[in-house]
Structures are given as structure tokens and as C-alpha cells.
PDB file of C-alpha atoms in Angstrom:
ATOM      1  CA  UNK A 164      14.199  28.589  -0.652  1.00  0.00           C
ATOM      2  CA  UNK A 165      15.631  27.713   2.515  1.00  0.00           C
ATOM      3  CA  UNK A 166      19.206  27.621   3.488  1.00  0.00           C
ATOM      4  CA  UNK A 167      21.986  25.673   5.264  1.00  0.00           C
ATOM      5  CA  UNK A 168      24.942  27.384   7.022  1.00  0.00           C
ATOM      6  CA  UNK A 169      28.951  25.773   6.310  1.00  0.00           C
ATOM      7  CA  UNK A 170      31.620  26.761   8.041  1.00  0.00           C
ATOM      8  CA  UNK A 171      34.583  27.259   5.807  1.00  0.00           C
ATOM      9  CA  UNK A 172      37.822  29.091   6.197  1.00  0.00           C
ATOM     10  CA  UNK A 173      37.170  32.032   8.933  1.00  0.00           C
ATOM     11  CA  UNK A 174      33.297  32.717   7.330  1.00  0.00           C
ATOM     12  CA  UNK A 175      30.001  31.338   7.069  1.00  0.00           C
ATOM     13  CA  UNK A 176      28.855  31.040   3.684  1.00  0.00           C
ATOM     14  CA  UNK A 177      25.011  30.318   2.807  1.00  0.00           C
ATOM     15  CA  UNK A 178      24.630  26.980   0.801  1.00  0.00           C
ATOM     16  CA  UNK A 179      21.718  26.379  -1.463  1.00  0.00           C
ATOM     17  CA  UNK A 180      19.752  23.513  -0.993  1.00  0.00           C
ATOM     18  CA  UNK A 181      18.802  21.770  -4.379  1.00  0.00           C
ATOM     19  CA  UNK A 182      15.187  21.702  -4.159  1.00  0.00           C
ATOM     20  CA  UNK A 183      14.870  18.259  -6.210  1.00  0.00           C
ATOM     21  CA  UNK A 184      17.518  16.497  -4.395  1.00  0.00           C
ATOM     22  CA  UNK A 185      16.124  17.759  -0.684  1.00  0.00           C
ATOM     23  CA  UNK A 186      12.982  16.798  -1.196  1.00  0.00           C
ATOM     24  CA  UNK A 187      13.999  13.325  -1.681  1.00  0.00           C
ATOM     25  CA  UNK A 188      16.036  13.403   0.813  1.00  0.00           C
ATOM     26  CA  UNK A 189      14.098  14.818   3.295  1.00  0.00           C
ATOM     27  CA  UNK A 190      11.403  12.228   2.393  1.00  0.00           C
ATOM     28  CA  UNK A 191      13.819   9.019   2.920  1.00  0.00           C
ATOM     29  CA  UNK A 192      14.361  10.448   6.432  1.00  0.00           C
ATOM     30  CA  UNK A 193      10.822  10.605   7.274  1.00  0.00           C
ATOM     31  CA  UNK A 194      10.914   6.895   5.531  1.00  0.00           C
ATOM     32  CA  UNK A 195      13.728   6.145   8.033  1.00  0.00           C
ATOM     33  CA  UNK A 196      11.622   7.683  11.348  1.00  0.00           C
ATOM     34  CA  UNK A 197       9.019   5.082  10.710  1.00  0.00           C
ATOM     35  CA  UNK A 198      10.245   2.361   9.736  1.00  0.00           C
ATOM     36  CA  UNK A 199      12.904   2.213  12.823  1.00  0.00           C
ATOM     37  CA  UNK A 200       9.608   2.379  15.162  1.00  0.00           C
ATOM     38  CA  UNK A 201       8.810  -0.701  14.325  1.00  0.00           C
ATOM     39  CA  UNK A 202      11.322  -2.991  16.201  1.00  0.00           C
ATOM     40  CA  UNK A 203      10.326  -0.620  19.030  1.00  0.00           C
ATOM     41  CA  UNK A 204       6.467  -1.376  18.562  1.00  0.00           C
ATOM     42  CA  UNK A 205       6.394  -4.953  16.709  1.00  0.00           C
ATOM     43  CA  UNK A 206       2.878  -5.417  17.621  1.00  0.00           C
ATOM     44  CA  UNK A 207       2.155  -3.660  14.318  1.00  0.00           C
ATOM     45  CA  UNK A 208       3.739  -5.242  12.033  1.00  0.00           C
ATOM     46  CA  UNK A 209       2.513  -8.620  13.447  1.00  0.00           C
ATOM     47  CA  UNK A 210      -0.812  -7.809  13.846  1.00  0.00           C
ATOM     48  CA  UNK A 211      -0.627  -6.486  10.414  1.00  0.00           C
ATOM     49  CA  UNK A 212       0.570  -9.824   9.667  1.00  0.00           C
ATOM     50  CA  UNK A 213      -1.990 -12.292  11.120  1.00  0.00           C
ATOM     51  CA  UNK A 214      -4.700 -11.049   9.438  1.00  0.00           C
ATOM     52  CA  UNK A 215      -3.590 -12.242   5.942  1.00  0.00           C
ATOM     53  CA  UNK A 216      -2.362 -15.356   7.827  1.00  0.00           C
ATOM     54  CA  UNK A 217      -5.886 -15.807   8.802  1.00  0.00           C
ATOM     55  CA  UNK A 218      -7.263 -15.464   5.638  1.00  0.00           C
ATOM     56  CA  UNK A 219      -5.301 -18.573   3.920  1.00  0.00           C
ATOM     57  CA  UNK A 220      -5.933 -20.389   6.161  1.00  0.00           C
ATOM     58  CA  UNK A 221      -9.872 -19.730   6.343  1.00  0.00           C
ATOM     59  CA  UNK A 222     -10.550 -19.430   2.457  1.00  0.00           C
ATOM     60  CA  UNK A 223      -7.753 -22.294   2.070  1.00  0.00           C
ATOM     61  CA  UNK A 224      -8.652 -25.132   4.531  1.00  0.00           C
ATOM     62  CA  UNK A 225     -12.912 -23.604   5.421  1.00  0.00           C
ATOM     63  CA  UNK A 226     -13.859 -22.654   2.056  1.00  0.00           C
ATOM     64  CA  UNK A 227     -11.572 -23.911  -0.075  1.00  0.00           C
ATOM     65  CA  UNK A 228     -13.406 -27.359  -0.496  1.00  0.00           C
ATOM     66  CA  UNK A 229     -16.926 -25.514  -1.545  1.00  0.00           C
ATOM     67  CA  UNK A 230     -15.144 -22.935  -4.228  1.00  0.00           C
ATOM     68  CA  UNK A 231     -14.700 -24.495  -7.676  1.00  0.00           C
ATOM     69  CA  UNK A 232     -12.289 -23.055 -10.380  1.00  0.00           C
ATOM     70  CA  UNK A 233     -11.067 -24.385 -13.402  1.00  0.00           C
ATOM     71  CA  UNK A 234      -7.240 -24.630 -14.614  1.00  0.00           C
ATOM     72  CA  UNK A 235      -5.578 -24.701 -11.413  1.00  0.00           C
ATOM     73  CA  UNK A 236      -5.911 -25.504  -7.485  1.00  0.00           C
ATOM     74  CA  UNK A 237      -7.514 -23.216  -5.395  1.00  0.00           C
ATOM     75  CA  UNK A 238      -4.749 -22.422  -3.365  1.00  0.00           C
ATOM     76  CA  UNK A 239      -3.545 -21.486  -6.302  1.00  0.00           C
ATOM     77  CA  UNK A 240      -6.226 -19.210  -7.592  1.00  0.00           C
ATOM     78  CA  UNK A 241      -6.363 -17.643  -4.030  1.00  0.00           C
ATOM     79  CA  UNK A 242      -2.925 -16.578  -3.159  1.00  0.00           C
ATOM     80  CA  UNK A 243      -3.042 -14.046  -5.643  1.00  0.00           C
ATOM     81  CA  UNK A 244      -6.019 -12.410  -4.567  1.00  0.00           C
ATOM     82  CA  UNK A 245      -4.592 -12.821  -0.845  1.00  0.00           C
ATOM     83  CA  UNK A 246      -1.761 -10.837  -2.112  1.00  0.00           C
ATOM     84  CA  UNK A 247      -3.230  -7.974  -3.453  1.00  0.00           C
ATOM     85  CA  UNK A 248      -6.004  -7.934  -0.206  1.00  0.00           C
ATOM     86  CA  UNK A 249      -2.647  -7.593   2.436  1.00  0.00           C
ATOM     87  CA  UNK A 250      -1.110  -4.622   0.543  1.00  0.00           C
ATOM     88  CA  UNK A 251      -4.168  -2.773  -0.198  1.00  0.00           C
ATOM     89  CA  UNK A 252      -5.507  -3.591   3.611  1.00  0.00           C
ATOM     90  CA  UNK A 253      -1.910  -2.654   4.721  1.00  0.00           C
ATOM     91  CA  UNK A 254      -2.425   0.815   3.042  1.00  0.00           C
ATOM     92  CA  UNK A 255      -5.158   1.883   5.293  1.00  0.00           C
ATOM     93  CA  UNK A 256      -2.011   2.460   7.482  1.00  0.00           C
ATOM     94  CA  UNK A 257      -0.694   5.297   5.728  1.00  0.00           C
ATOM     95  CA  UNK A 258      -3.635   7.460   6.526  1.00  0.00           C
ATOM     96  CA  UNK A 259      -4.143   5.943  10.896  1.00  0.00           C
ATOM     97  CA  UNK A 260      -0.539   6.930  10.936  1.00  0.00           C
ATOM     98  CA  UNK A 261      -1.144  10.474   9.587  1.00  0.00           C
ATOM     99  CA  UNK A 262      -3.792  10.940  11.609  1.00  0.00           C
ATOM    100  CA  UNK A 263      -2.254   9.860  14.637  1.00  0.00           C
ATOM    101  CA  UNK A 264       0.650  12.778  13.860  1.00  0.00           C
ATOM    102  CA  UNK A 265      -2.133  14.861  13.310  1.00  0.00           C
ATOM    103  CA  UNK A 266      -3.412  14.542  16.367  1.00  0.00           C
ATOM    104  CA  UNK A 267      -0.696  14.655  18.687  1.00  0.00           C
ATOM    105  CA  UNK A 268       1.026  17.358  16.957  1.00  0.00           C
ATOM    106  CA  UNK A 269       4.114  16.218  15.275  1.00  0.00           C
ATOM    107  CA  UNK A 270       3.350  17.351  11.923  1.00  0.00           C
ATOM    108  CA  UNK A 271       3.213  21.114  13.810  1.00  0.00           C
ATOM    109  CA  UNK A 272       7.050  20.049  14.571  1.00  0.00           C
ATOM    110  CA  UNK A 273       8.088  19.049  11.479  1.00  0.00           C
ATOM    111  CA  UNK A 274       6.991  22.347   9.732  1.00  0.00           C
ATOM    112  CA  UNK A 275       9.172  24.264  11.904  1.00  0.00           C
ATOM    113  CA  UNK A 276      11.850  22.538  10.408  1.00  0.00           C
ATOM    114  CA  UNK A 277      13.995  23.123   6.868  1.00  0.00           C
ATOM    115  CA  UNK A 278      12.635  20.209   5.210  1.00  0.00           C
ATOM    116  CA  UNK A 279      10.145  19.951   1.804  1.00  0.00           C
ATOM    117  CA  UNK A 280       6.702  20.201   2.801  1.00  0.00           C
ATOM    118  CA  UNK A 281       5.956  16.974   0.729  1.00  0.00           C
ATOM    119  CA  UNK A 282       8.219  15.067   2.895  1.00  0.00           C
ATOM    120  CA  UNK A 283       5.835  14.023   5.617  1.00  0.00           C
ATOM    121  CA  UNK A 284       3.181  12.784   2.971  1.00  0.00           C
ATOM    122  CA  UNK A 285       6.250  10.716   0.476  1.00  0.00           C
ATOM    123  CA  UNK A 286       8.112   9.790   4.002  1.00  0.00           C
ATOM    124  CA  UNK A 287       5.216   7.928   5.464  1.00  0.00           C
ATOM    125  CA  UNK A 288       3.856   6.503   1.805  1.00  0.00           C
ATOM    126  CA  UNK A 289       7.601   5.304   0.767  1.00  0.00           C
ATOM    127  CA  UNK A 290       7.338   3.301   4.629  1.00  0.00           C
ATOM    128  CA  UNK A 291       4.349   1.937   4.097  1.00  0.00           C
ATOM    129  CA  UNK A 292       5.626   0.750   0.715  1.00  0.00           C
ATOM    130  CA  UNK A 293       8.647  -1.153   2.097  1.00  0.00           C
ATOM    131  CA  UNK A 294       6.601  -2.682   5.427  1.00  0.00           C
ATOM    132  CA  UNK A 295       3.688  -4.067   2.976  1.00  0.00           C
ATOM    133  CA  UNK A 296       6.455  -5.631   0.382  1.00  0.00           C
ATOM    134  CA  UNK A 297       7.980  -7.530   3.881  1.00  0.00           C
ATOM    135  CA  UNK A 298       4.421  -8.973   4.932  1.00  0.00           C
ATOM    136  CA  UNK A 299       3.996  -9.927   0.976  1.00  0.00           C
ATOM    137  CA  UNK A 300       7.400 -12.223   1.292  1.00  0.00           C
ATOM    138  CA  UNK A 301       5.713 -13.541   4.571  1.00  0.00           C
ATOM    139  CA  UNK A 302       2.739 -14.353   2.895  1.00  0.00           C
ATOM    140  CA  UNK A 303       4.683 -16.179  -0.422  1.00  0.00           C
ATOM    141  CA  UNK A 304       6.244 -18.196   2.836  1.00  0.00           C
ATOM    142  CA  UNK A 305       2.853 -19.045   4.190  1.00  0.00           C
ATOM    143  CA  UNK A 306       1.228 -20.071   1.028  1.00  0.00           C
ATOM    144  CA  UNK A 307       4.153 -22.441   0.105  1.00  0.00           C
ATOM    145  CA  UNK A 308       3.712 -24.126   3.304  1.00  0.00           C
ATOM    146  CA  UNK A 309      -0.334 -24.282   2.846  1.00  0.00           C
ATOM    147  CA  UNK A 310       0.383 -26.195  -0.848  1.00  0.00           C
ATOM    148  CA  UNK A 311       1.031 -22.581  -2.785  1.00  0.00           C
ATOM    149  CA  UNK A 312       2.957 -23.824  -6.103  1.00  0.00           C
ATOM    150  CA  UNK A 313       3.892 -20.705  -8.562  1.00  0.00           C
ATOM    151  CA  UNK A 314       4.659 -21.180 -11.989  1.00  0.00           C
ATOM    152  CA  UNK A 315       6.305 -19.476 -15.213  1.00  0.00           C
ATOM    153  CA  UNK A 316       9.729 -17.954 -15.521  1.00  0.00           C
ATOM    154  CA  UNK A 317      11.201 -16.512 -12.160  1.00  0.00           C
ATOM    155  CA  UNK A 318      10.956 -12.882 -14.087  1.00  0.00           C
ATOM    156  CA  UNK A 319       6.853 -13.022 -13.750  1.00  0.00           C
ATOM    157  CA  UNK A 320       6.980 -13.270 -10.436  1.00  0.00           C
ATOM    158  CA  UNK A 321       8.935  -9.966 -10.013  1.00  0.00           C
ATOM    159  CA  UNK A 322       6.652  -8.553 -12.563  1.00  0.00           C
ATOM    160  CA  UNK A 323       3.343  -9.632 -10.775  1.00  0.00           C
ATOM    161  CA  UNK A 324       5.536  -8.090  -7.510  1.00  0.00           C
ATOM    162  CA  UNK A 325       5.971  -5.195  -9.505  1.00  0.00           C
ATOM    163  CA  UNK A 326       2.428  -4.753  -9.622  1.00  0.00           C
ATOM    164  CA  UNK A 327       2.056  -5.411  -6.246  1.00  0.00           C
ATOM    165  CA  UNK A 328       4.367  -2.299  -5.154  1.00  0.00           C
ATOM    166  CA  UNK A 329       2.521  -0.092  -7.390  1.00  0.00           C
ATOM    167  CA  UNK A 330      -0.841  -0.890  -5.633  1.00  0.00           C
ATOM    168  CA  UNK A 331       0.711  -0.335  -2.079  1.00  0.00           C
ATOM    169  CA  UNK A 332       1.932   2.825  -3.279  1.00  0.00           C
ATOM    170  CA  UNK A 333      -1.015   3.887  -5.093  1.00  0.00           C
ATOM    171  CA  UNK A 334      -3.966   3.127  -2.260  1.00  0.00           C
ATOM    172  CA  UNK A 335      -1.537   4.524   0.390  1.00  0.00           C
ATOM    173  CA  UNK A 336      -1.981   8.076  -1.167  1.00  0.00           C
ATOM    174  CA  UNK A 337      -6.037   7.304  -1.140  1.00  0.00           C
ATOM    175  CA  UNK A 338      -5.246   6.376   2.586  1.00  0.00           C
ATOM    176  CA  UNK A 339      -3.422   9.343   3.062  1.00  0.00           C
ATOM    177  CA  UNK A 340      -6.738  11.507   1.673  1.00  0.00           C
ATOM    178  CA  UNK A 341      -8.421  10.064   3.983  1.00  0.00           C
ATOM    179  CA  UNK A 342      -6.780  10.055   6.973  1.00  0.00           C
ATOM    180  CA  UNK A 343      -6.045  13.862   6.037  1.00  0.00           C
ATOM    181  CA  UNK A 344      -9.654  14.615   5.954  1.00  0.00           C
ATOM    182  CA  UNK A 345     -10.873  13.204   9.029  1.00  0.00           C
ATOM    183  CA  UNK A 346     -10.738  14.815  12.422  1.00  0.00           C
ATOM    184  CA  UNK A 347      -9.394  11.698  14.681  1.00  0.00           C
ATOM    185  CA  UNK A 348      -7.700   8.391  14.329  1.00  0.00           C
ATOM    186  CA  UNK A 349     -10.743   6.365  15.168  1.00  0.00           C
ATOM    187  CA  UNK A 350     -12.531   8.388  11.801  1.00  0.00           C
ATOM    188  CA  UNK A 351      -9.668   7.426   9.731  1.00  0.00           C
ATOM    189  CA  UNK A 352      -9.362   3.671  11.415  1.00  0.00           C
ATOM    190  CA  UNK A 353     -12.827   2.936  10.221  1.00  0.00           C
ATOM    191  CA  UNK A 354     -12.812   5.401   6.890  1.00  0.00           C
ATOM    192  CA  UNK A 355     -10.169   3.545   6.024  1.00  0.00           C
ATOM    193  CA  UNK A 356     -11.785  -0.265   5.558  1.00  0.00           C
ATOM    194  CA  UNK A 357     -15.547   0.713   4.756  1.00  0.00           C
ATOM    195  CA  UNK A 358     -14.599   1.319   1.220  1.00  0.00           C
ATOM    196  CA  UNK A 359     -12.180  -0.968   0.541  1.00  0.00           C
ATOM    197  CA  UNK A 360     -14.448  -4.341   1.388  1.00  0.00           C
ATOM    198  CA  UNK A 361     -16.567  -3.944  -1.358  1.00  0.00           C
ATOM    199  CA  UNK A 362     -13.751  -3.492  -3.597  1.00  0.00           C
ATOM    200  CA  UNK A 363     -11.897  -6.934  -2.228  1.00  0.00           C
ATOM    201  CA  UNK A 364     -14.919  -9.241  -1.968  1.00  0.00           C
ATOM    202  CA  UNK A 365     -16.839  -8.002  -4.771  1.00  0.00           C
ATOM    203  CA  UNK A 366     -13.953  -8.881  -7.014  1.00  0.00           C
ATOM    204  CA  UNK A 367     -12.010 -12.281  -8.632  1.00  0.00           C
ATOM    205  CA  UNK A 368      -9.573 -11.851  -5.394  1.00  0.00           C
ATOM    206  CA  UNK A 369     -11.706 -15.120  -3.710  1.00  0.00           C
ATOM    207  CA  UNK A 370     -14.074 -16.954  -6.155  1.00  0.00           C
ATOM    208  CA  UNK A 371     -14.257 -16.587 -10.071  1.00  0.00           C
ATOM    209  CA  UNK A 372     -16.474 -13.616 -10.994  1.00  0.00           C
ATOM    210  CA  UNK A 373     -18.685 -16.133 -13.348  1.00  0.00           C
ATOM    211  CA  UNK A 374     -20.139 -17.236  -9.810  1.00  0.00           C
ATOM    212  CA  UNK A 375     -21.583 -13.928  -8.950  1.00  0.00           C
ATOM    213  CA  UNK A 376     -25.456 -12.512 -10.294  1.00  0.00           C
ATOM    214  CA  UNK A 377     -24.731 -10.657 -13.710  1.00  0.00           C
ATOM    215  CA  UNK A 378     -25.336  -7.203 -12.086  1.00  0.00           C
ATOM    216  CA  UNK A 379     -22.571  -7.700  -9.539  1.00  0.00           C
ATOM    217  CA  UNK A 380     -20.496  -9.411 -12.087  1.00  0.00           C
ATOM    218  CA  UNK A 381     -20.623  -6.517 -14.464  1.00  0.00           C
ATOM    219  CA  UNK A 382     -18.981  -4.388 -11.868  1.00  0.00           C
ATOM    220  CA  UNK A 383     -16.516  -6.487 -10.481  1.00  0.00           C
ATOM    221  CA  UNK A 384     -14.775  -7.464 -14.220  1.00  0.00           C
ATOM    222  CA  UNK A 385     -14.267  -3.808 -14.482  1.00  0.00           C
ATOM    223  CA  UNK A 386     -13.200  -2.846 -10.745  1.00  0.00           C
ATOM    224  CA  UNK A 387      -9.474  -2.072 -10.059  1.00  0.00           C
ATOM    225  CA  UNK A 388      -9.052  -4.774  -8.106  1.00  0.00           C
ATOM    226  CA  UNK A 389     -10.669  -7.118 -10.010  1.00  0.00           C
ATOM    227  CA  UNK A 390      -7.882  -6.523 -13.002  1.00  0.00           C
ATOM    228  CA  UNK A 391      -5.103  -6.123 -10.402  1.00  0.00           C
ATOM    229  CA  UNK A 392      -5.367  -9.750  -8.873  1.00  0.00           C
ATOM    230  CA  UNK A 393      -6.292 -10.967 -12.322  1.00  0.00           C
ATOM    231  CA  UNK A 394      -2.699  -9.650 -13.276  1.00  0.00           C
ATOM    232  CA  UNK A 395      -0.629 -10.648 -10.864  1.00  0.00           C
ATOM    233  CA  UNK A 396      -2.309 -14.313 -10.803  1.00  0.00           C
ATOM    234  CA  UNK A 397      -1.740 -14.725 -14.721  1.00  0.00           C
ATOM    235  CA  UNK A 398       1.506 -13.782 -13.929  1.00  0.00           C
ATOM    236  CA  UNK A 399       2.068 -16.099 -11.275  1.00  0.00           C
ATOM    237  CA  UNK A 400       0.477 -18.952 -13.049  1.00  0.00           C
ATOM    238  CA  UNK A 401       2.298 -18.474 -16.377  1.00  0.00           C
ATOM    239  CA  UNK A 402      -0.720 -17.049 -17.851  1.00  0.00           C
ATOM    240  CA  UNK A 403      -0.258 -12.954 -18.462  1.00  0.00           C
ATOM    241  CA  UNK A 404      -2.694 -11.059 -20.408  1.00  0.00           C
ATOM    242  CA  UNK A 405      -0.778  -8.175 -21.371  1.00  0.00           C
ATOM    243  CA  UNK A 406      -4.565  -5.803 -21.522  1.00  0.00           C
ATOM    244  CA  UNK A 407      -5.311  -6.940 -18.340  1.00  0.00           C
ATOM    245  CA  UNK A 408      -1.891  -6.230 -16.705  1.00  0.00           C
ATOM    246  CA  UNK A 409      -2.195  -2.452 -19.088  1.00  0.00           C
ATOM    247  CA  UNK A 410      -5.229  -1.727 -17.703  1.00  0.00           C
ATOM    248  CA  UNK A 411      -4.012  -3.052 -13.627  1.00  0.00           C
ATOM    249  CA  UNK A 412      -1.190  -0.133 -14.220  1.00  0.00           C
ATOM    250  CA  UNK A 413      -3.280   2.363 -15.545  1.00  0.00           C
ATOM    251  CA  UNK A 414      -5.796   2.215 -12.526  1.00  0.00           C
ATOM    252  CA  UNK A 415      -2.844   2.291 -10.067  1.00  0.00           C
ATOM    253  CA  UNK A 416      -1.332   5.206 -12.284  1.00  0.00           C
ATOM    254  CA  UNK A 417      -4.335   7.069 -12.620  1.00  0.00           C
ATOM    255  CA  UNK A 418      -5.208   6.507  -8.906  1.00  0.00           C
ATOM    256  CA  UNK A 419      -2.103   8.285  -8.029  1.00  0.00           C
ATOM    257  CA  UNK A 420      -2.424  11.046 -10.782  1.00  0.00           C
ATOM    258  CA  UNK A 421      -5.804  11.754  -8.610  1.00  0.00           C
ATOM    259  CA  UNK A 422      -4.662  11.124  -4.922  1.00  0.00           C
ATOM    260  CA  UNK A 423      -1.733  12.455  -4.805  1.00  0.00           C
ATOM    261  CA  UNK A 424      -2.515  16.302  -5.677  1.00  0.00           C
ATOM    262  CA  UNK A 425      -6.040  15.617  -3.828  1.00  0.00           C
ATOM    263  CA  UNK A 426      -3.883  14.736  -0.523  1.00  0.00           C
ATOM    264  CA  UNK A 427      -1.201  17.654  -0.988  1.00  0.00           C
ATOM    265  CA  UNK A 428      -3.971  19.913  -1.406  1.00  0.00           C
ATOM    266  CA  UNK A 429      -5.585  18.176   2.279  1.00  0.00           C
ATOM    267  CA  UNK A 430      -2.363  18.319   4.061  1.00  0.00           C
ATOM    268  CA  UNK A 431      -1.859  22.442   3.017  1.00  0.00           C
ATOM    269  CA  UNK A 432      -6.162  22.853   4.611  1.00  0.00           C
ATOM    270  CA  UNK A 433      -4.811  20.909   7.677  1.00  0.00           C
ATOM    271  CA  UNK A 434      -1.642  22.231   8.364  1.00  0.00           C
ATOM    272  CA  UNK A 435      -2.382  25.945   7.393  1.00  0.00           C
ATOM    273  CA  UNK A 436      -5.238  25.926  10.647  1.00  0.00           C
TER     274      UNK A 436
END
């Protein structure tokens, strides 16, 4: 238990730190240090940007024409999928940036200091978070310009949003796994998308899963993703299936149940060399 020093009336008196309180507090700070960085360094956040930019516009205007589905517009079937693609892509972040502290030795710093170890890990996660839900509201712009028309009571949308936040939150602890197991940025740069790919195209994020062979179909009706985008667009579209929005929380919930002791456990092995 570490201590902070007051100075009251003629004496120094040690003051407690509450361990619950300090650890979130400590972890908004870390928030704080990263998320100021970006108005010094905007190249991330608008690189981080064009790439979902790119993809409406490719799957809306290339292969939109060529991609049938029934009950709504394309555009409208897409921008769901295009939604949960930018905050899972945008989580690969979490575990570059770690890596990059890694590496250059400012997580060495920040152990020297009074602060909950879990703070560096929650810090750059809760970041993440709040930069991925700002390039979501970018995309809702894009896709309303591109013929994007949502529809259902206001309240779904923050519910499929909702879900959205969850899944940033949730793959940013994978991320952070990753990037916490590899020796170098570059490792956790490319770690970081191999996996994920299968996971986005194999899925109902682009074209309907009935399209695909049966063998690929069986696996991408049952993939996270799959039931994630399937969520949020029945939300979107005024058409929720409550199992399918269950079971897109319980992989999110269970992902973090698993990641997030799997990457405390990886940040003690790196930090205790």
C-alpha cells in the first residue's frame, strides 16, 4: 500500500490511498496522457479514419451493385458491418501503442511511480475506447452522406452503440495480449491484423452468409463477429433479435473474462525482466 504525504498544521501525516478509488484514478490519467497526444500527432487519428472511409466507399459505390440482399438497401446492410470492422480494426491500436512504450521504455517510468499497476493496461484500453467511439460518429456522418438511412426508435441506435463500445473495449484487451507478447512494434503491427481478417470477411459484416459454401457458412453464423454486426444491424434497422444481441454480449463479455487476466498476467512477465 503506498502512501501520499499532507501537510497539515506543523506535521506531516501519512494519508492512505483507497486502493479502489486510485486505481481508477490513476487509470483516467493514463486515459488523459493519450488521448491529449493526439491533437499533437493527428496523423493517427486520420489515418485511422480513412481506412473505414475507404471501405464505404469501395463496398458502397465498387461492389455494391454485384451484392444482393433482401429487406433493405445495401448501404444499408453494410454500414453495420462497416461499423463493427472500424472499432475492432481500431483496437489493434491498443496493443502498437503498448508496444511502442515497451520499447522505448516508458512503462519502466511509470512503475517507478505511486500509481496501480493496472493503470497502464485500463489507461490505454479506456483511450482507445473513447478515440474508436469518435471515428464511429464520423463514420454514421459518412454513411448518411453515401445514402445511409437508419431506422427504429432513436433508443436502438444507442443500444446497437452500446454494443459497439463493448467490442472496442473487449478486442482492445486481445490487442493488448498481443502487443504484450511480442518483442517489437512491427510484431505487434502485423500480429495485430492477421487474425482479425478472417474474422471480418468471413462473416455477415459485407455479404449475407447464405452466399458463402456451407463449410465456411457454418463457421461464420457462429463467429463473434458474425452475431455482433448481426446485432447492431437489427438494431439499426428496427429489426433486434434479442438471442442474437445475448449471445453478441456474451462473446464480448467472455472475451474480456479471458483477455483481461491473460494480459495482466503478460504485462507482470514483461515488466518483471
Amino acid at each position: 500500500m503506498s502512501s501520499t504525504l499532507i501537510r497539515t498544521t506543523g506535521s506531516l501525516q501519512p494519508q492512505r490511498r483507497i486502493p479502489l478509488y486510485w486505481t481508477f484514478a490513476d487509470a483516467f490519467v493514463l486515459a488523459k496522457r493519450h488521448l491529449v497526444q493526439i491533437p499533437r500527432i493527428p496523423e493517427e487519428l486520420v489515418f485511422a479514419t480513412i481506412q473505414p472511409v475507404m471501405f464505404v466507399l469501395l463496398f458502397r459505390y465498387v461492389f455494391g451493385g454485384a451484392i444482393a440482399v433482401s429487406g433493405t438497401s445495401y448501404v444499408n446492410f453494410l454500414m453495420a458491418g462497416i461499423f463493427a470492422q472500424t472499432v475492432i480494426f481500431g483496437s489493434t491500436s491498443t496493443g502498437v501503442g503498448l508496444a511502442n512504450d515497451l520499447q522505448k521504455g516508458l512503462v519502466d517510468r511509470f512503475r517507478s511511480l505511486p500509481m496501480a499497476k493496472s493503470a497502464v493496461l485500463t489507461g490505454r484500453t479506456i483511450s482507445d475506447l473513447l478515440r474508436n467511439t469518435f471515428v464511429v460518429i464520423i463514420m454514421w456522418t459518412v454513411g448518411l452522406l453515401v445514402g445511409f438511412r437508419p431506422q427504429g426508435p432513436v433508443f436502438f441506435w444507442f443500444c446497437g452503440a452500446g454494443i459497439l463500445i463493448l467490442t472496442s473495449f473487449a478486442f482492445s484487451w486481445v490487442s493488448a495480449t498481443i502487443g504484450l507478447l511480442v518483442s517489437s512494434v512491427e510484431a505487434a503491427q502485423s500480429a495485430g491484423f492477421i487474425w482479425l481478417f478472417p474474422l471480418t470477411f468471413a462473416s455477415s459484416a459485407f455479404v449475407p452468409t447464405s452466399s458463402m459454401p456451407s463449410w465456411l457458412r457454418a463457421f461464420a453464423e457462429r463467429q463473434p463477429v458474425t452475431l455482433i454486426v448481426n446485432a447492431v444491424r437489427g438494431l439499426l434497422l428496427d429489426k433486434p433479435d434479442a438471442g442474437t444481441i445475448l449471445s453478441a454480449l456474451a462473446w464480448c463479455i467472455g472475451i474480456l473474462i479471458v483477455f483481461i487476466p491473460v494480459a495482466v498476467w503478460a504485462y507482470g512477465r514483461r515488466t518483471a525482466r
